[in-house]
PDB file of N, CA and C in Angstrom:
ATOM      1  N   MET A  12      15.086   7.162  34.175  1.00  0.00           N
ATOM      2  CA  MET A  12      13.790   7.864  34.155  1.00  0.00           C
ATOM      3  C   MET A  12      12.704   6.457  34.200  1.00  0.00           C
ATOM      4  N   ARG A  13      12.826   5.537  33.280  1.00  0.00           N
ATOM      5  CA  ARG A  13      11.914   4.347  33.187  1.00  0.00           C
ATOM      6  C   ARG A  13      11.873   3.708  34.571  1.00  0.00           C
ATOM      7  N   ASN A  14      13.004   3.390  35.021  1.00  0.00           N
ATOM      8  CA  ASN A  14      13.123   2.828  36.512  1.00  0.00           C
ATOM      9  C   ASN A  14      12.410   3.618  37.380  1.00  0.00           C
ATOM     10  N   ASN A  15      12.266   4.597  37.595  1.00  0.00           N
ATOM     11  CA  ASN A  15      11.782   5.628  38.502  1.00  0.00           C
ATOM     12  C   ASN A  15      10.216   5.310  38.422  1.00  0.00           C
ATOM     13  N   LEU A  16       9.679   5.495  37.206  1.00  0.00           N
ATOM     14  CA  LEU A  16       8.430   5.141  37.136  1.00  0.00           C
ATOM     15  C   LEU A  16       7.955   4.058  37.533  1.00  0.00           C
ATOM     16  N   VAL A  17       8.830   2.779  37.099  1.00  0.00           N
ATOM     17  CA  VAL A  17       8.337   1.408  37.735  1.00  0.00           C
ATOM     18  C   VAL A  17       8.437   1.326  39.083  1.00  0.00           C
ATOM     19  N   LEU A  18       9.288   1.958  39.819  1.00  0.00           N
ATOM     20  CA  LEU A  18       9.367   2.030  41.289  1.00  0.00           C
ATOM     21  C   LEU A  18       8.148   2.827  41.843  1.00  0.00           C
ATOM     22  N   ARG A  19       7.843   3.991  40.924  1.00  0.00           N
ATOM     23  CA  ARG A  19       6.674   4.657  41.800  1.00  0.00           C
ATOM     24  C   ARG A  19       5.531   3.837  41.640  1.00  0.00           C
ATOM     25  N   ALA A  20       5.173   3.085  40.300  1.00  0.00           N
ATOM     26  CA  ALA A  20       3.916   2.260  40.263  1.00  0.00           C
ATOM     27  C   ALA A  20       3.867   1.078  41.369  1.00  0.00           C
ATOM     28  N   MET A  21       5.276   0.418  41.822  1.00  0.00           N
ATOM     29  CA  MET A  21       5.171  -0.403  42.827  1.00  0.00           C
ATOM     30  C   MET A  21       5.163   0.240  44.234  1.00  0.00           C
ATOM     31  N   GLY A  22       4.996   1.330  44.210  1.00  0.00           N
ATOM     32  CA  GLY A  22       4.608   2.113  45.737  1.00  0.00           C
ATOM     33  C   GLY A  22       6.118   2.178  46.591  1.00  0.00           C
ATOM     34  N   VAL A  23       7.122   2.345  45.770  1.00  0.00           N
ATOM     35  CA  VAL A  23       8.421   2.549  46.649  1.00  0.00           C
ATOM     36  C   VAL A  23       8.438   3.872  47.011  1.00  0.00           C
ATOM     37  N   PRO A  24       8.763   4.144  48.317  1.00  0.00           N
ATOM     38  CA  PRO A  24       9.001   5.467  48.722  1.00  0.00           C
ATOM     39  C   PRO A  24      10.285   6.385  47.835  1.00  0.00           C
ATOM     40  N   GLN A  25       9.916   7.770  47.955  1.00  0.00           N
ATOM     41  CA  GLN A  25      10.758   8.407  47.196  1.00  0.00           C
ATOM     42  C   GLN A  25      12.294   8.402  47.736  1.00  0.00           C
ATOM     43  N   SER A  26      12.527   8.098  48.974  1.00  0.00           N
ATOM     44  CA  SER A  26      13.876   8.090  49.367  1.00  0.00           C
ATOM     45  C   SER A  26      14.495   6.871  48.750  1.00  0.00           C
ATOM     46  N   ARG A  27      13.849   5.738  48.455  1.00  0.00           N
ATOM     47  CA  ARG A  27      14.172   4.365  48.080  1.00  0.00           C
ATOM     48  C   ARG A  27      14.445   4.773  46.555  1.00  0.00           C
ATOM     49  N   ARG A  28      13.618   5.209  46.002  1.00  0.00           N
ATOM     50  CA  ARG A  28      13.979   5.531  44.453  1.00  0.00           C
ATOM     51  C   ARG A  28      15.081   6.473  44.311  1.00  0.00           C
ATOM     52  N   ALA A  29      15.433   7.530  45.095  1.00  0.00           N
ATOM     53  CA  ALA A  29      16.494   8.347  44.826  1.00  0.00           C
ATOM     54  C   ALA A  29      17.688   7.408  45.336  1.00  0.00           C
ATOM     55  N   ALA A  30      17.898   6.596  46.134  1.00  0.00           N
ATOM     56  CA  ALA A  30      19.024   5.631  46.356  1.00  0.00           C
ATOM     57  C   ALA A  30      19.151   4.582  45.217  1.00  0.00           C
ATOM     58  N   PHE A  31      18.147   4.345  44.777  1.00  0.00           N
ATOM     59  CA  PHE A  31      18.109   3.080  43.571  1.00  0.00           C
ATOM     60  C   PHE A  31      18.551   4.136  42.438  1.00  0.00           C
ATOM     61  N   ALA A  32      18.364   5.401  42.236  1.00  0.00           N
ATOM     62  CA  ALA A  32      18.943   5.926  40.968  1.00  0.00           C
ATOM     63  C   ALA A  32      20.335   6.312  41.168  1.00  0.00           C
ATOM     64  N   LYS A  33      20.785   6.493  42.404  1.00  0.00           N
ATOM     65  CA  LYS A  33      22.221   6.888  42.577  1.00  0.00           C
ATOM     66  C   LYS A  33      22.925   5.520  42.181  1.00  0.00           C
ATOM     67  N   LEU A  34      22.454   4.414  42.741  1.00  0.00           N
ATOM     68  CA  LEU A  34      23.071   3.292  42.613  1.00  0.00           C
ATOM     69  C   LEU A  34      23.166   2.630  41.109  1.00  0.00           C
ATOM     70  N   HIS A  35      22.199   2.883  40.297  1.00  0.00           N
ATOM     71  CA  HIS A  35      21.888   2.545  38.715  1.00  0.00           C
ATOM     72  C   HIS A  35      22.936   3.400  38.131  1.00  0.00           C
ATOM     73  N   GLU A  36      23.047   4.801  38.453  1.00  0.00           N
ATOM     74  CA  GLU A  36      23.820   5.705  37.751  1.00  0.00           C
ATOM     75  C   GLU A  36      25.486   5.140  38.025  1.00  0.00           C
ATOM     76  N   ARG A  37      25.994   4.641  39.164  1.00  0.00           N
ATOM     77  CA  ARG A  37      27.188   4.287  39.384  1.00  0.00           C
ATOM     78  C   ARG A  37      27.226   3.046  38.691  1.00  0.00           C
ATOM     79  N   VAL A  38      26.530   2.066  38.602  1.00  0.00           N
ATOM     80  CA  VAL A  38      26.609   0.703  37.819  1.00  0.00           C
ATOM     81  C   VAL A  38      26.687   1.142  36.308  1.00  0.00           C
ATOM     82  N   SER A  39      25.956   2.272  35.760  1.00  0.00           N
ATOM     83  CA  SER A  39      26.003   2.590  34.434  1.00  0.00           C
ATOM     84  C   SER A  39      27.162   3.205  33.975  1.00  0.00           C
ATOM     85  N   ARG A  40      28.010   3.838  34.915  1.00  0.00           N
ATOM     86  CA  ARG A  40      29.236   4.522  34.580  1.00  0.00           C
ATOM     87  C   ARG A  40      30.216   3.484  34.494  1.00  0.00           C
ATOM     88  N   LEU A  41      30.119   2.243  35.383  1.00  0.00           N
ATOM     89  CA  LEU A  41      31.044   1.014  35.150  1.00  0.00           C
ATOM     90  C   LEU A  41      31.014   0.555  33.819  1.00  0.00           C
ATOM     91  N   ASP A  42      29.862   0.395  33.532  1.00  0.00           N
ATOM     92  CA  ASP A  42      29.536  -0.287  32.211  1.00  0.00           C
ATOM     93  C   ASP A  42      29.911   0.502  30.942  1.00  0.00           C
ATOM     94  N   SER A  43      29.619   1.882  31.177  1.00  0.00           N
ATOM     95  CA  SER A  43      29.881   2.633  29.960  1.00  0.00           C
ATOM     96  C   SER A  43      31.162   2.658  29.393  1.00  0.00           C
ATOM     97  N   SER A  44      32.160   2.452  30.436  1.00  0.00           N
ATOM     98  CA  SER A  44      33.740   2.278  29.892  1.00  0.00           C
ATOM     99  C   SER A  44      33.926   0.890  29.214  1.00  0.00           C
ATOM    100  N   GLY A  45      32.818   0.197  29.012  1.00  0.00           N
ATOM    101  CA  GLY A  45      33.116  -1.073  28.301  1.00  0.00           C
ATOM    102  C   GLY A  45      33.072  -2.258  29.279  1.00  0.00           C
ATOM    103  N   ALA A  46      33.463  -3.278  29.027  1.00  0.00           N
ATOM    104  CA  ALA A  46      33.175  -4.477  29.806  1.00  0.00           C
ATOM    105  C   ALA A  46      33.986  -4.365  31.174  1.00  0.00           C
ATOM    106  N   TYR A  47      33.391  -4.567  32.146  1.00  0.00           N
ATOM    107  CA  TYR A  47      34.033  -4.292  33.548  1.00  0.00           C
ATOM    108  C   TYR A  47      35.182  -5.108  33.787  1.00  0.00           C
ATOM    109  N   ASP A  48      36.344  -4.579  34.038  1.00  0.00           N
ATOM    110  CA  ASP A  48      37.493  -5.272  34.124  1.00  0.00           C
ATOM    111  C   ASP A  48      37.772  -6.090  35.279  1.00  0.00           C
ATOM    112  N   ARG A  49      37.616  -7.155  35.154  1.00  0.00           N
ATOM    113  CA  ARG A  49      37.625  -8.183  36.281  1.00  0.00           C
ATOM    114  C   ARG A  49      38.959  -8.458  36.741  1.00  0.00           C
ATOM    115  N   GLU A  50      39.964  -8.338  35.856  1.00  0.00           N
ATOM    116  CA  GLU A  50      41.148  -8.637  36.219  1.00  0.00           C
ATOM    117  C   GLU A  50      41.762  -7.448  37.123  1.00  0.00           C
ATOM    118  N   ALA A  51      41.412  -6.282  36.797  1.00  0.00           N
ATOM    119  CA  ALA A  51      41.741  -5.120  37.611  1.00  0.00           C
ATOM    120  C   ALA A  51      41.106  -5.145  39.036  1.00  0.00           C
ATOM    121  N   TYR A  52      39.776  -5.521  39.033  1.00  0.00           N
ATOM    122  CA  TYR A  52      39.064  -5.750  40.141  1.00  0.00           C
ATOM    123  C   TYR A  52      39.949  -6.780  41.169  1.00  0.00           C
ATOM    124  N   ASP A  53      40.105  -8.105  40.642  1.00  0.00           N
ATOM    125  CA  ASP A  53      40.920  -8.924  41.462  1.00  0.00           C
ATOM    126  C   ASP A  53      42.281  -8.015  41.881  1.00  0.00           C
ATOM    127  N   ALA A  54      43.016  -7.602  40.996  1.00  0.00           N
ATOM    128  CA  ALA A  54      44.200  -7.266  41.652  1.00  0.00           C
ATOM    129  C   ALA A  54      44.103  -6.193  42.649  1.00  0.00           C
ATOM    130  N   ARG A  55      43.178  -5.375  42.554  1.00  0.00           N
ATOM    131  CA  ARG A  55      42.896  -4.325  43.682  1.00  0.00           C
ATOM    132  C   ARG A  55      42.487  -4.896  44.962  1.00  0.00           C
ATOM    133  N   ARG A  56      41.683  -5.967  44.908  1.00  0.00           N
ATOM    134  CA  ARG A  56      41.105  -6.824  45.859  1.00  0.00           C
ATOM    135  C   ARG A  56      42.323  -7.738  46.632  1.00  0.00           C
ATOM    136  N   GLU A  57      43.307  -8.118  45.920  1.00  0.00           N
ATOM    137  CA  GLU A  57      44.395  -8.891  46.420  1.00  0.00           C
ATOM    138  C   GLU A  57      45.305  -7.752  47.247  1.00  0.00           C
ATOM    139  N   ASN A  58      45.587  -6.610  46.691  1.00  0.00           N
ATOM    140  CA  ASN A  58      46.274  -5.565  47.125  1.00  0.00           C
ATOM    141  C   ASN A  58      45.530  -5.121  48.509  1.00  0.00           C
ATOM    142  N   ARG A  59      44.529  -4.990  48.415  1.00  0.00           N
ATOM    143  CA  ARG A  59      43.565  -4.434  49.719  1.00  0.00           C
ATOM    144  C   ARG A  59      43.868  -5.683  50.887  1.00  0.00           C
ATOM    145  N   MET A  60      43.573  -7.006  50.484  1.00  0.00           N
ATOM    146  CA  MET A  60      43.857  -8.067  51.391  1.00  0.00           C
ATOM    147  C   MET A  60      45.343  -8.099  52.140  1.00  0.00           C
ATOM    148  N   ALA A  61      46.115  -8.020  50.979  1.00  0.00           N
ATOM    149  CA  ALA A  61      47.704  -8.381  51.522  1.00  0.00           C
ATOM    150  C   ALA A  61      47.945  -6.774  52.514  1.00  0.00           C
ATOM    151  N   ALA A  62      47.450  -5.608  52.149  1.00  0.00           N
ATOM    152  CA  ALA A  62      47.708  -4.643  52.998  1.00  0.00           C
ATOM    153  C   ALA A  62      47.011  -4.813  54.433  1.00  0.00           C
ATOM    154  N   ARG A  63      45.771  -5.679  54.449  1.00  0.00           N
ATOM    155  CA  ARG A  63      45.130  -5.826  55.680  1.00  0.00           C
ATOM    156  C   ARG A  63      46.092  -6.677  56.527  1.00  0.00           C
ATOM    157  N   LYS A  64      46.291  -7.748  55.753  1.00  0.00           N
ATOM    158  CA  LYS A  64      46.951  -8.890  56.370  1.00  0.00           C
ATOM    159  C   LYS A  64      48.491  -8.232  57.273  1.00  0.00           C
ATOM    160  N   LYS A  65      49.195  -7.412  56.247  1.00  0.00           N
ATOM    161  CA  LYS A  65      50.241  -6.748  56.913  1.00  0.00           C
ATOM    162  C   LYS A  65      50.086  -5.852  58.088  1.00  0.00           C
ATOM    163  N   ALA A  66      49.090  -5.358  57.932  1.00  0.00           N
ATOM    164  CA  ALA A  66      48.665  -4.421  59.196  1.00  0.00           C
ATOM    165  C   ALA A  66      48.522  -5.056  60.338  1.00  0.00           C
ATOM    166  N   GLU A  67      47.674  -6.402  60.147  1.00  0.00           N
ATOM    167  CA  GLU A  67      47.249  -7.183  61.131  1.00  0.00           C
ATOM    168  C   GLU A  67      48.400  -7.697  61.738  1.00  0.00           C
ATOM    169  N   GLU A  68      49.470  -8.223  60.878  1.00  0.00           N
ATOM    170  CA  GLU A  68      50.584  -8.737  61.651  1.00  0.00           C
ATOM    171  C   GLU A  68      51.458  -7.802  62.059  1.00  0.00           C
ATOM    172  N   GLU A  69      51.605  -6.529  61.771  1.00  0.00           N
ATOM    173  CA  GLU A  69      52.392  -5.477  62.532  1.00  0.00           C
ATOM    174  C   GLU A  69      51.639  -5.109  63.871  1.00  0.00           C
ATOM    175  N   ALA A  70      50.275  -5.147  63.851  1.00  0.00           N
ATOM    176  CA  ALA A  70      49.612  -4.873  64.959  1.00  0.00           C
ATOM    177  C   ALA A  70      49.907  -6.096  66.045  1.00  0.00           C
ATOM    178  N   GLY A  71      49.828  -7.128  65.612  1.00  0.00           N
ATOM    179  CA  GLY A  71      50.334  -8.361  66.338  1.00  0.00           C
ATOM    180  C   GLY A  71      51.696  -8.223  67.024  1.00  0.00           C
ATOM    181  N   CYS A  72      52.692  -7.832  66.092  1.00  0.00           N
ATOM    182  CA  CYS A  72      54.121  -7.711  66.766  1.00  0.00           C
ATOM    183  C   CYS A  72      53.991  -6.601  67.796  1.00  0.00           C
ATOM    184  N   THR A  73      53.372  -5.544  67.788  1.00  0.00           N
ATOM    185  CA  THR A  73      53.653  -4.633  68.777  1.00  0.00           C
ATOM    186  C   THR A  73      52.945  -5.059  69.868  1.00  0.00           C
ATOM    187  N   ASP A  74      51.749  -5.814  69.782  1.00  0.00           N
ATOM    188  CA  ASP A  74      50.959  -6.107  70.881  1.00  0.00           C
ATOM    189  C   ASP A  74      51.815  -7.186  71.596  1.00  0.00           C
ATOM    190  N   TYR A  75      52.592  -7.983  71.094  1.00  0.00           N
ATOM    191  CA  TYR A  75      53.619  -8.992  71.655  1.00  0.00           C
ATOM    192  C   TYR A  75      54.664  -8.134  72.504  1.00  0.00           C
ATOM    193  N   LYS A  76      55.182  -7.253  71.873  1.00  0.00           N
ATOM    194  CA  LYS A  76      56.349  -6.679  72.425  1.00  0.00           C
ATOM    195  C   LYS A  76      55.981  -5.636  73.552  1.00  0.00           C
ATOM    196  N   LYS A  77      54.602  -5.125  73.731  1.00  0.00           N
ATOM    197  CA  LYS A  77      54.332  -4.442  74.629  1.00  0.00           C
ATOM    198  C   LYS A  77      53.796  -5.385  76.026  1.00  0.00           C
ATOM    199  N   ALA A  78      53.656  -6.783  75.496  1.00  0.00           N
ATOM    200  CA  ALA A  78      53.255  -7.637  76.626  1.00  0.00           C
ATOM    201  C   ALA A  78      54.527  -8.247  77.380  1.00  0.00           C
ATOM    202  N   THR A  79      55.463  -8.070  76.626  1.00  0.00           N
ATOM    203  CA  THR A  79      56.858  -8.526  77.585  1.00  0.00           C
ATOM    204  C   THR A  79      57.536  -7.599  78.221  1.00  0.00           C
TER     205      THR A  79
END
C-alpha cells in the first residue's frame, strides 16, 4: 500500500502501479519462505540449459539426416 502511494505521488500511471504491485507481490512471496534458495535456482537453471542444449543437438542431427 505504501509503495502505491509513493508511486502515485511520483505521477506513475495506474497501469504501471498495478504491474509494480504484482511484481512486488511475487517478490515478497519468494522472500516469505525464508532466504531465497540460490542452490535450487542454480540447479533449475542448469537443468534448463542442459535440456535446451540437448534439444538443439537433436535438432541439428535431424537437419543433417534430412540434408543427405
